[in-house]
Structure formats: structure tokens, C-alpha cells
mmCIF file of C-alpha atoms in Angstrom:
data_model
loop_
_atom_site.group_PDB
_atom_site.id
_atom_site.type_symbol
_atom_site.label_atom_id
_atom_site.label_comp_id
_atom_site.label_asym_id
_atom_site.label_seq_id
_atom_site.Cartn_x
_atom_site.Cartn_y
_atom_site.Cartn_z
ATOM 1 C CA UNK O 1 8.760 -1.097 12.053
ATOM 2 C CA UNK O 2 12.194 -1.739 10.587
ATOM 3 C CA UNK O 3 12.349 -4.215 7.712
ATOM 4 C CA UNK O 4 15.000 -5.750 5.499
ATOM 5 C CA UNK O 5 14.362 -6.259 1.793
ATOM 6 C CA UNK O 6 15.442 -9.350 -0.142
ATOM 7 C CA UNK O 7 18.459 -7.450 -1.476
ATOM 8 C CA UNK O 8 19.600 -6.599 2.065
ATOM 9 C CA UNK O 9 18.489 -2.968 1.979
ATOM 10 C CA UNK O 10 16.949 -1.649 5.158
ATOM 11 C CA UNK O 11 13.696 0.271 5.174
ATOM 12 C CA UNK O 12 10.913 1.092 7.614
ATOM 13 C CA UNK O 13 7.133 0.903 7.667
ATOM 14 C CA UNK O 14 5.774 4.064 9.258
ATOM 15 C CA UNK O 15 2.300 5.525 9.720
ATOM 16 C CA UNK O 16 1.230 7.950 7.011
ATOM 17 C CA UNK O 17 1.430 11.643 7.775
ATOM 18 C CA UNK O 18 0.270 14.456 5.472
ATOM 19 C CA UNK O 19 3.923 15.227 4.696
ATOM 20 C CA UNK O 20 4.071 11.923 2.770
ATOM 21 C CA UNK O 21 1.315 12.827 0.336
ATOM 22 C CA UNK O 22 3.526 14.606 -2.217
ATOM 23 C CA UNK O 23 5.581 11.422 -2.692
ATOM 24 C CA UNK O 24 2.438 9.246 -2.742
ATOM 25 C CA UNK O 25 1.012 11.484 -5.474
ATOM 26 C CA UNK O 26 4.266 11.242 -7.420
ATOM 27 C CA UNK O 27 4.224 7.434 -7.176
ATOM 28 C CA UNK O 28 0.602 7.431 -8.406
ATOM 29 C CA UNK O 29 1.643 9.598 -11.364
ATOM 30 C CA UNK O 30 4.518 7.255 -12.270
ATOM 31 C CA UNK O 31 2.151 4.281 -12.133
ATOM 32 C CA UNK O 32 -0.367 6.221 -14.276
ATOM 33 C CA UNK O 33 -3.160 5.780 -11.774
ATOM 34 C CA UNK O 34 -5.026 8.594 -13.488
ATOM 35 C CA UNK O 35 -8.129 8.580 -11.265
ATOM 36 C CA UNK O 36 -6.108 9.071 -8.062
ATOM 37 C CA UNK O 37 -3.921 11.674 -9.768
ATOM 38 C CA UNK O 38 -6.815 13.653 -11.253
ATOM 39 C CA UNK O 39 -8.714 13.575 -7.961
ATOM 40 C CA UNK O 40 -5.650 14.391 -5.843
ATOM 41 C CA UNK O 41 -7.625 16.520 -3.369
ATOM 42 C CA UNK O 42 -10.085 13.674 -2.744
ATOM 43 C CA UNK O 43 -7.209 11.200 -2.676
ATOM 44 C CA UNK O 44 -5.463 13.211 0.017
ATOM 45 C CA UNK O 45 -8.660 13.415 2.069
ATOM 46 C CA UNK O 46 -9.062 9.644 1.716
ATOM 47 C CA UNK O 47 -5.555 9.182 3.110
ATOM 48 C CA UNK O 48 -6.319 11.549 5.970
ATOM 49 C CA UNK O 49 -9.418 9.531 6.935
ATOM 50 C CA UNK O 50 -8.269 5.942 6.362
ATOM 51 C CA UNK O 51 -7.890 3.548 9.282
ATOM 52 C CA UNK O 52 -5.010 1.822 7.486
ATOM 53 C CA UNK O 53 -2.418 4.208 6.079
ATOM 54 C CA UNK O 54 1.240 3.179 6.039
ATOM 55 C CA UNK O 55 4.242 4.024 3.906
ATOM 56 C CA UNK O 56 7.608 2.354 3.413
ATOM 57 C CA UNK O 57 10.651 4.613 3.642
ATOM 58 C CA UNK O 58 14.135 3.527 2.545
ATOM 59 C CA UNK O 59 17.478 4.480 4.105
ATOM 60 C CA UNK O 60 17.645 7.580 1.868
ATOM 61 C CA UNK O 61 14.299 8.697 3.357
ATOM 62 C CA UNK O 62 12.518 8.072 0.034
ATOM 63 C CA UNK O 63 8.979 6.723 -0.038
ATOM 64 C CA UNK O 64 9.176 3.389 -1.891
ATOM 65 C CA UNK O 65 5.692 2.026 -1.283
ATOM 66 C CA UNK O 66 2.408 2.396 0.512
ATOM 67 C CA UNK O 67 -0.791 0.740 1.564
ATOM 68 C CA UNK O 68 -4.132 2.396 2.289
ATOM 69 C CA UNK O 69 -7.220 0.642 3.550
ATOM 70 C CA UNK O 70 -10.123 0.426 5.940
ATOM 71 C CA UNK O 71 -11.006 -1.950 8.743
ATOM 72 C CA UNK O 72 -13.660 -2.534 11.358
ATOM 73 C CA UNK O 73 -10.839 -4.203 13.393
ATOM 74 C CA UNK O 74 -12.721 -7.485 13.941
ATOM 75 C CA UNK O 75 -14.148 -8.913 10.719
ATOM 76 C CA UNK O 76 -12.882 -7.175 7.593
ATOM 77 C CA UNK O 77 -9.672 -5.487 6.537
ATOM 78 C CA UNK O 78 -10.071 -3.973 3.074
ATOM 79 C CA UNK O 79 -7.031 -2.864 1.090
ATOM 80 C CA UNK O 80 -7.963 0.078 -1.121
ATOM 81 C CA UNK O 81 -4.534 0.610 -2.664
ATOM 82 C CA UNK O 82 -1.100 -0.904 -2.390
ATOM 83 C CA UNK O 83 1.691 0.386 -4.578
ATOM 84 C CA UNK O 84 5.411 -0.325 -4.620
ATOM 85 C CA UNK O 85 7.888 1.769 -6.605
ATOM 86 C CA UNK O 86 8.882 -0.176 -9.736
ATOM 87 C CA UNK O 87 12.546 -0.081 -8.688
ATOM 88 C CA UNK O 88 11.676 -2.022 -5.506
ATOM 89 C CA UNK O 89 9.298 -4.645 -6.872
ATOM 90 C CA UNK O 90 10.334 -8.248 -6.394
ATOM 91 C CA UNK O 91 12.151 -7.433 -3.144
ATOM 92 C CA UNK O 92 9.321 -8.505 -0.842
ATOM 93 C CA UNK O 93 8.121 -5.004 0.062
ATOM 94 C CA UNK O 94 4.472 -5.647 -0.805
ATOM 95 C CA UNK O 95 4.279 -8.944 1.074
ATOM 96 C CA UNK O 96 5.992 -7.450 4.133
ATOM 97 C CA UNK O 97 3.608 -4.497 4.054
ATOM 98 C CA UNK O 98 0.490 -6.670 3.721
ATOM 99 C CA UNK O 99 1.691 -9.062 6.434
ATOM 100 C CA UNK O 100 2.409 -6.120 8.739
ATOM 101 C CA UNK O 101 -1.017 -4.565 8.269
ATOM 102 C CA UNK O 102 -2.753 -7.910 8.781
ATOM 103 C CA UNK O 103 -0.730 -8.518 11.957
ATOM 104 C CA UNK O 104 -2.298 -5.361 13.417
ATOM 105 C CA UNK O 105 -5.774 -6.877 12.951
ATOM 106 C CA UNK O 106 -5.171 -10.650 12.962
ATOM 107 C CA UNK O 107 -8.827 -11.605 13.463
ATOM 108 C CA UNK O 108 -9.897 -9.960 10.215
ATOM 109 C CA UNK O 109 -10.231 -11.429 6.769
ATOM 110 C CA UNK O 110 -8.284 -9.378 4.275
ATOM 111 C CA UNK O 111 -9.802 -8.334 0.971
ATOM 112 C CA UNK O 112 -8.484 -6.176 -1.838
ATOM 113 C CA UNK O 113 -9.679 -4.791 -5.117
ATOM 114 C CA UNK O 114 -7.426 -5.826 -7.991
ATOM 115 C CA UNK O 115 -7.082 -4.969 -11.628
ATOM 116 C CA UNK O 116 -6.589 -7.684 -14.214
ATOM 117 C CA UNK O 117 -2.828 -7.007 -14.105
ATOM 118 C CA UNK O 118 -2.465 -7.400 -10.346
ATOM 119 C CA UNK O 119 -5.092 -10.089 -9.738
ATOM 120 C CA UNK O 120 -2.870 -13.026 -10.728
ATOM 121 C CA UNK O 121 -0.080 -11.884 -8.410
ATOM 122 C CA UNK O 122 -2.425 -11.457 -5.448
ATOM 123 C CA UNK O 123 -4.089 -14.804 -6.052
ATOM 124 C CA UNK O 124 -0.653 -16.497 -6.094
ATOM 125 C CA UNK O 125 -0.149 -15.085 -2.597
ATOM 126 C CA UNK O 126 -3.529 -16.581 -1.547
ATOM 127 C CA UNK O 127 -5.003 -13.149 -0.851
ATOM 128 C CA UNK O 128 -8.763 -12.769 -1.318
ATOM 129 C CA UNK O 129 -9.327 -10.615 -4.387
ATOM 130 C CA UNK O 130 -12.434 -8.685 -5.391
ATOM 131 C CA UNK O 131 -12.531 -8.324 -9.164
ATOM 132 C CA UNK O 132 -13.630 -5.254 -11.041
#
């Protein structure tokens, strides 16, 4: 799905393929998500088996964000991870990505696990947040 960011840049939401994992891993490293980085083999297998797995690619063919999750398609849509490259935050990428995924399963309630840093942002968007 083609999208336009708040700054006018064009990008696209595309289904994850294994060829994306190197850039996903790099984004995880930059964000210092040490568990996903340290367990990169398990992380890749999780991507390969997730029912929700989408990436955002910019015009330069760079991966600028992703979402991974699980759904039963009728009741619950659970976001496991959503991450946007720091250079693209504030441009609406995360909201577009979440809205897109929810539009695929509109009957579901959407839940996500959030850290203390991200919880406030998600709650401002009226997304249901599970705290850890």
C-alpha cells in the first residue's frame, strides 16, 4: 500500500519477506532492543511465523519501520513490536502502519505491549496498552 508521510515523502507498506530481516535487525540494534538483537535467530523465526508482519519502505528502498503481531482475525489483534526509524518519527508512519494493520482485521480489538517510554504515546492515540 502506497502512503504519503507528513513531510510529503512517499513510502509503501509491504508484507515482510525474509530479505527484510537484515534491516529489521539493524533497526533493532540502533534502538538498543538488546533482547531481540541477542536472540536474532529466534527473532527471525518469530517474523517468519507471525500473522502480522509488515515493513515500511521509503523511495530509496530503505526500511524505515515495521510492525509484527499476531491475530485470530476475529477478536484480538496483538502488536508484538512496532518500530519506526528515529529519522522518520513524528511523520505519521506509526499511526499509518497501525491503522493499516487494523483495517485488515476491523472486527478485532487491538492490544500492544508497551514500555514505560512508549506507553504515554500509545495511550494518547487511544490504543489499548498492556503494561509490563
